[in-house]
CSV table of C-alpha atoms and ligand atoms in Angstrom, one decimal:
chain,number,residue,atom,x,y,z
D,1,MET,CA,-162.0,100.7,-94.9
D,2,ALA,CA,-160.1,103.0,-97.4
D,3,ASP,CA,-161.8,106.2,-98.3
D,4,GLU,CA,-160.6,108.0,-101.4
D,5,ASP,CA,-161.5,111.3,-100.2
D,6,VAL,CA,-159.7,111.5,-96.8
D,7,LYS,CA,-155.9,111.9,-97.2
D,8,LEU,CA,-154.3,110.6,-94.0
D,9,ILE,CA,-150.5,111.0,-94.7
D,10,ASP,CA,-148.9,113.8,-97.0
D,11,GLU,CA,-146.0,113.5,-99.7
D,12,LYS,CA,-143.4,114.1,-96.9
D,13,GLY,CA,-144.7,111.2,-94.9
D,14,ILE,CA,-146.4,113.3,-92.3
D,15,ARG,CA,-149.7,112.1,-90.7
D,16,LEU,CA,-152.8,114.2,-89.8
D,17,ASP,CA,-151.4,114.7,-86.3
D,18,GLY,CA,-147.9,115.5,-87.4
D,19,ARG,CA,-146.5,112.1,-86.6
D,20,ARG,CA,-144.2,110.0,-88.9
D,21,PHE,CA,-145.0,106.5,-89.8
D,22,ASP,CA,-143.2,104.9,-86.8
D,23,GLU,CA,-144.1,107.4,-84.1
D,24,LEU,CA,-146.4,106.8,-81.0
D,25,ARG,CA,-148.7,109.3,-79.7
D,26,PRO,CA,-147.5,110.5,-76.3
D,27,ILE,CA,-148.1,108.0,-73.4
D,28,SER,CA,-148.1,108.6,-69.7
D,29,ILE,CA,-148.8,106.1,-66.9
D,30,GLU,CA,-149.3,106.4,-63.2
D,31,ALA,CA,-149.6,103.4,-60.9
D,32,GLY,CA,-151.5,103.2,-57.6
D,33,VAL,CA,-154.0,106.0,-58.2
D,34,LEU,CA,-156.9,104.4,-56.3
D,35,LYS,CA,-156.8,103.8,-52.5
D,36,ARG,CA,-159.6,101.3,-52.3
D,37,ALA,CA,-158.4,98.9,-55.1
D,38,ASP,CA,-155.7,96.3,-54.6
D,39,GLY,CA,-153.9,97.8,-57.6
D,40,SER,CA,-154.7,100.6,-60.0
D,41,ALA,CA,-153.3,102.5,-62.9
D,42,TYR,CA,-154.2,105.7,-64.9
D,43,LEU,CA,-152.9,105.9,-68.3
D,44,GLU,CA,-153.0,108.6,-71.0
D,45,TRP,CA,-152.3,107.7,-74.6
D,46,GLY,CA,-152.9,110.6,-77.2
D,47,GLU,CA,-156.4,111.5,-76.4
D,48,ASN,CA,-157.3,108.2,-74.8
D,49,LYS,CA,-157.7,108.3,-71.0
D,50,VAL,CA,-158.2,105.0,-69.2
D,51,LEU,CA,-158.4,104.0,-65.4
D,52,ALA,CA,-157.6,100.3,-64.4
D,53,ALA,CA,-158.5,98.8,-61.1
D,54,VAL,CA,-157.8,95.2,-59.8
D,55,TYR,CA,-159.4,93.5,-56.9
D,56,GLY,CA,-158.3,90.2,-55.7
D,57,PRO,CA,-157.5,87.3,-55.7
D,58,ARG,CA,-160.7,87.1,-53.8
D,59,GLU,CA,-163.3,84.3,-53.5
D,60,MET,CA,-165.2,83.9,-56.8
D,61,HIS,CA,-168.9,84.5,-56.9
D,62,PRO,CA,-171.1,82.9,-58.1
D,63,ARG,CA,-169.6,79.8,-56.6
D,64,HIS,CA,-170.5,77.6,-59.5
D,65,ALA,CA,-168.2,79.8,-61.7
D,66,GLN,CA,-165.1,78.8,-59.5
D,67,ASN,CA,-162.5,76.7,-61.0
D,68,PRO,CA,-161.1,74.3,-58.3
D,69,SER,CA,-157.6,74.2,-59.9
D,70,ARG,CA,-156.9,77.9,-60.5
D,71,ALA,CA,-157.9,81.4,-60.4
D,72,VAL,CA,-160.1,82.9,-63.1
D,73,VAL,CA,-159.1,86.5,-64.4
D,74,GLN,CA,-162.2,88.5,-65.1
D,75,ALA,CA,-161.5,91.6,-67.1
D,76,ARG,CA,-164.4,94.1,-67.6
D,77,TYR,CA,-163.8,96.8,-70.3
D,78,ASN,CA,-166.2,99.7,-70.2
D,79,MET,CA,-166.5,102.9,-72.2
D,80,ALA,CA,-168.0,105.9,-70.3
D,81,ALA,CA,-171.1,107.5,-72.0
D,82,PHE,CA,-169.1,110.7,-72.3
D,83,SER,CA,-165.9,109.1,-73.6
D,84,VAL,CA,-166.7,109.8,-77.3
D,85,PRO,CA,-168.3,112.8,-79.1
D,86,ASP,CA,-171.5,110.9,-79.9
D,87,ARG,CA,-172.8,109.8,-76.5
D,88,LYS,CA,-172.1,106.0,-76.0
D,89,ARG,CA,-175.0,104.0,-74.8
D,90,PRO,CA,-174.2,102.9,-71.3
D,91,GLY,CA,-173.7,99.3,-70.5
D,92,PRO,CA,-172.3,96.3,-72.1
D,93,ASP,CA,-172.4,95.9,-75.9
D,94,ARG,CA,-170.9,93.2,-78.3
D,95,ARG,CA,-167.8,95.3,-78.6
D,96,SER,CA,-167.2,95.7,-74.9
D,97,VAL,CA,-168.0,92.0,-74.2
D,98,GLU,CA,-165.5,91.1,-77.0
D,99,ILE,CA,-162.7,93.4,-75.7
D,100,SER,CA,-163.2,92.1,-72.0
D,101,LYS,CA,-162.9,88.6,-73.3
D,102,ILE,CA,-159.6,89.1,-75.1
D,103,MET,CA,-158.3,91.0,-72.3
D,104,SER,CA,-159.1,88.2,-69.9
D,105,GLU,CA,-157.5,85.6,-72.0
D,106,ALA,CA,-154.4,87.8,-72.5
D,107,LEU,CA,-154.0,88.4,-68.8
D,108,GLU,CA,-154.6,84.7,-67.9
D,109,GLU,CA,-151.5,84.1,-69.8
D,110,ILE,CA,-149.2,86.0,-67.3
D,111,VAL,CA,-150.8,85.5,-64.0
D,112,PHE,CA,-149.8,82.5,-62.0
D,113,VAL,CA,-153.3,81.5,-61.8
D,114,GLU,CA,-152.7,78.0,-60.4
D,115,GLN,CA,-151.6,79.6,-57.2
D,116,PHE,CA,-155.2,80.7,-56.4
D,117,PRO,CA,-157.7,77.8,-56.8
D,118,ARG,CA,-161.3,79.0,-56.7
D,119,ALA,CA,-160.3,82.6,-56.6
D,120,SER,CA,-161.3,85.4,-59.0
D,121,ILE,CA,-158.9,88.3,-60.0
D,122,ASP,CA,-161.1,91.2,-61.1
D,123,VAL,CA,-159.8,93.8,-63.5
D,124,PHE,CA,-162.0,96.7,-64.3
D,125,VAL,CA,-161.1,99.2,-67.0
D,126,GLU,CA,-162.9,102.3,-67.4
D,127,VAL,CA,-162.4,104.4,-70.7
D,128,LEU,CA,-163.0,108.0,-69.8
D,129,GLU,CA,-161.9,109.3,-73.2
D,130,ALA,CA,-161.7,107.3,-76.3
D,131,SER,CA,-159.8,108.1,-79.5
D,132,ALA,CA,-158.7,104.8,-81.2
D,133,GLY,CA,-156.5,102.1,-79.7
D,134,THR,CA,-158.4,101.8,-76.4
D,135,ARG,CA,-158.1,98.0,-76.2
D,136,CYS,CA,-154.3,98.5,-76.3
D,137,ALA,CA,-154.4,101.3,-73.8
D,138,ALA,CA,-156.7,99.2,-71.6
D,139,LEU,CA,-154.5,96.1,-71.7
D,140,THR,CA,-151.4,98.1,-71.0
D,141,ALA,CA,-153.0,99.9,-68.1
D,142,ALA,CA,-154.4,96.6,-66.7
D,143,SER,CA,-151.0,94.9,-66.7
D,144,VAL,CA,-149.6,97.7,-64.6
D,145,ALA,CA,-152.7,97.7,-62.3
D,146,LEU,CA,-152.1,93.9,-61.8
D,147,ALA,CA,-148.4,94.4,-61.0
D,148,ASP,CA,-149.3,97.2,-58.5
D,149,ALA,CA,-151.7,94.7,-56.8
D,150,GLY,CA,-148.8,92.4,-56.2
D,151,ILE,CA,-150.5,89.7,-58.1
D,152,PRO,CA,-147.9,87.0,-58.8
D,153,MET,CA,-147.2,86.9,-62.5
D,154,SER,CA,-144.4,86.1,-65.0
D,155,ASP,CA,-144.0,89.7,-66.4
D,156,ILE,CA,-146.4,92.4,-67.7
D,157,ILE,CA,-148.1,92.8,-71.1
D,158,SER,CA,-147.5,95.7,-73.3
D,159,SER,CA,-149.8,96.5,-76.2
D,160,CYS,CA,-149.9,98.5,-79.2
D,161,ALA,CA,-151.4,98.5,-82.7
D,162,ALA,CA,-150.0,99.1,-86.2
D,163,GLY,CA,-151.8,99.1,-89.5
D,164,LYS,CA,-152.1,100.6,-93.1
D,165,ILE,CA,-153.2,104.0,-94.1
D,166,ASP,CA,-153.0,105.4,-97.7
D,167,GLY,CA,-151.1,102.2,-98.8
D,168,GLN,CA,-148.5,102.8,-96.0
D,169,ILE,CA,-147.6,100.8,-92.9
D,170,VAL,CA,-147.8,103.1,-89.8
D,171,LEU,CA,-147.7,102.7,-86.0
D,172,ASP,CA,-150.5,103.5,-83.5
D,173,LEU,CA,-153.5,104.5,-85.6
D,174,GLY,CA,-155.2,107.6,-84.5
D,175,LYS,CA,-159.2,108.1,-84.8
D,176,LYS,CA,-159.4,109.1,-88.4
D,177,GLU,CA,-156.7,106.7,-89.4
D,178,ASP,CA,-158.7,103.8,-87.6
D,179,ASN,CA,-161.9,105.1,-89.4
D,180,TYR,CA,-160.7,105.6,-92.9
D,181,GLY,CA,-157.4,103.4,-93.0
D,182,GLU,CA,-157.2,100.0,-94.7
D,183,ALA,CA,-156.0,97.9,-91.9
D,184,ASP,CA,-155.6,98.0,-88.1
D,185,VAL,CA,-153.7,95.3,-86.1
D,186,PRO,CA,-153.8,95.5,-82.2
D,187,LEU,CA,-151.0,93.3,-80.7
D,188,GLY,CA,-150.4,92.5,-77.0
D,189,MET,CA,-147.2,90.9,-76.1
D,190,VAL,CA,-144.7,90.1,-73.2
D,191,PRO,CA,-141.8,91.9,-74.5
D,192,SER,CA,-139.1,90.1,-72.3
D,193,SER,CA,-140.1,86.8,-73.9
D,194,GLY,CA,-141.7,87.7,-77.1
D,195,LYS,CA,-144.8,85.7,-76.2
D,196,ILE,CA,-148.0,87.2,-78.1
D,197,THR,CA,-151.0,87.3,-75.9
D,198,LEU,CA,-153.4,89.3,-78.2
D,199,LEU,CA,-153.4,89.5,-81.9
D,200,GLN,CA,-156.4,90.9,-84.0
D,201,MET,CA,-156.8,92.2,-87.4
D,202,ASP,CA,-159.4,94.6,-89.0
D,203,GLY,CA,-158.9,94.9,-92.8
D,204,ASN,CA,-156.5,93.2,-95.3
D,205,LEU,CA,-152.8,93.0,-95.6
D,206,THR,CA,-150.3,91.1,-97.8
D,207,LEU,CA,-147.9,88.8,-95.9
D,208,GLU,CA,-145.0,91.2,-96.5
D,209,GLU,CA,-147.2,94.2,-95.0
D,210,TYR,CA,-148.2,91.9,-92.1
D,211,LYS,CA,-144.5,91.3,-91.3
D,212,GLN,CA,-143.8,95.1,-91.4
D,213,VAL,CA,-146.9,95.8,-89.1
D,214,MET,CA,-145.8,93.2,-86.5
D,215,GLU,CA,-142.1,94.5,-86.6
D,216,LEU,CA,-143.4,98.0,-85.9
D,217,ALA,CA,-145.9,97.0,-83.2
D,218,MET,CA,-143.5,94.8,-81.6
D,219,GLY,CA,-140.7,97.5,-81.4
D,220,ALA,CA,-143.3,99.9,-79.9
D,221,CYS,CA,-144.4,97.3,-77.3
D,222,LYS,CA,-140.7,97.3,-75.9
D,223,LYS,CA,-140.8,101.0,-75.6
D,224,ILE,CA,-144.2,100.9,-73.8
D,225,TYR,CA,-142.8,98.1,-71.5
D,226,GLN,CA,-140.2,100.6,-70.3
D,227,LEU,CA,-142.8,103.3,-69.6
D,228,GLN,CA,-144.9,100.7,-67.6
D,229,ARG,CA,-141.8,99.7,-65.5
D,230,ASP,CA,-141.0,103.2,-64.9
D,231,ALA,CA,-144.4,103.9,-63.7
D,232,LEU,CA,-144.2,100.9,-61.2
D,233,LYS,CA,-140.7,102.0,-60.1
D,234,ARG,CA,-141.9,105.4,-59.5
D,235,ARG,CA,-144.8,104.1,-57.4
D,236,TYR,CA,-142.4,101.9,-55.5
D,237,SER,CA,-139.9,104.8,-54.8
D,238,THR,CA,-142.8,107.0,-53.6
D,239,SER,CA,-144.0,104.3,-51.1
D,240,LEU,CA,-140.5,103.8,-49.9
D,241,LYS,CA,-140.1,107.6,-49.4
D,242,ASN,CA,-143.4,107.7,-47.4
D,243,PHE,CA,-142.1,104.9,-45.3
D,244,GLU,CA,-138.9,106.6,-44.7
D,245,GLU,CA,-140.6,109.9,-43.8
D,246,MET,CA,-142.8,108.0,-41.3
D,247,ALA,CA,-139.8,106.3,-39.7
D,248,ASP,CA,-138.2,109.7,-39.4
D,249,ASP,CA,-141.3,111.3,-37.7
D,250,THR,CA,-141.4,108.3,-35.3
D,251,GLU,CA,-137.6,108.9,-34.3
D,252,GLU,CA,-138.3,112.6,-33.7
D,253,VAL,CA,-141.0,111.9,-31.1
N,315,LIG,N1,-165.9,104.4,-80.7
N,315,LIG,C1,-166.9,105.1,-80.6
N,315,LIG,N2,-168.2,104.6,-80.1
N,315,LIG,C2,-168.2,103.3,-79.9
N,315,LIG,C3,-167.0,102.5,-80.1
N,315,LIG,C4,-166.0,103.0,-80.5
N,315,LIG,O1,-166.9,106.3,-80.9
N,315,LIG,O2,-169.4,102.9,-79.4
N,315,LIG,C5,-164.6,105.0,-81.2
N,315,LIG,C6,-163.6,105.2,-80.1
N,315,LIG,O3,-162.9,106.4,-80.3
N,315,LIG,C7,-162.7,103.9,-80.3
N,315,LIG,C8,-162.5,103.9,-81.9
N,315,LIG,O4,-164.0,104.1,-82.3
N,315,LIG,O5,-161.3,104.2,-79.7
N,315,LIG,C9,-162.0,102.6,-82.3
N,315,LIG,O6,-162.8,101.6,-81.8
N,315,LIG,P1,-162.3,100.1,-82.0
N,315,LIG,O7,-163.5,99.1,-81.9
N,315,LIG,O8,-161.5,100.0,-83.3
N,315,LIG,O9,-161.5,99.9,-80.8
N,315,LIG,P2,-160.1,100.4,-80.2
N,315,LIG,O10,-159.3,101.0,-81.5
N,315,LIG,O11,-160.6,101.6,-79.4
N,315,LIG,O12,-159.4,99.3,-79.6
């Protein structure tokens, strides 16, 4: 909620970390970072660091949880005890159960779940360092990991938040902005179709402000989508290069 003592944006419109209202924190994504997982991704977003691993489709356990007509996407969001300055108590809490649920629901919107009856597609996200916006970072990384696993799906989800600080609408709130700002709206969408797969709001906005927030967040999702695609392309071209090198080695023998 708003705190009168903390000034989050100066007269020139510059935020605490030097960004303007419509700037994202730096984002880097790498696909295929884990050998044992079927798909994986590592993402850094400002000071957030998250690792996503996908296993499946595989037989769902326990069996009574199976759905005979489609696969179940089970996302598990976990914050490491060392991910925040005050030690986070290990294990699930209300917040991580909530984030796991909204991630599962969002991802079920893009995966062709009807192709895998009785199966489970497990998506694990470990937050190694957290500094606001981790649910958006987690969903963005999970989408890349699902694509890396070759799971049939309609497209990938990109996610970003926008909100309000010191009475102004801004993109991608940082930690202090999240703590002392007036509103935070995390959005997940499929940029190619405009389909919204996650939408939450913490705080209050007028209808006009809400429209501005959505416009900013949706614009950012399109940029993030490009970064996700680039990460997958890099992964694919690296695999192809390795394959070509292997073929060359075989020819030389
Ligand atoms: N946070 C924390 N301890 C916790 C949960 C959250 O320090 O147990 C911090 C963490 O930096 C997180 C931020 O508070 O990124 C904002 O949390 P929120 O619930 O708004 O989710 P997020 O913005 O990460 O999606």
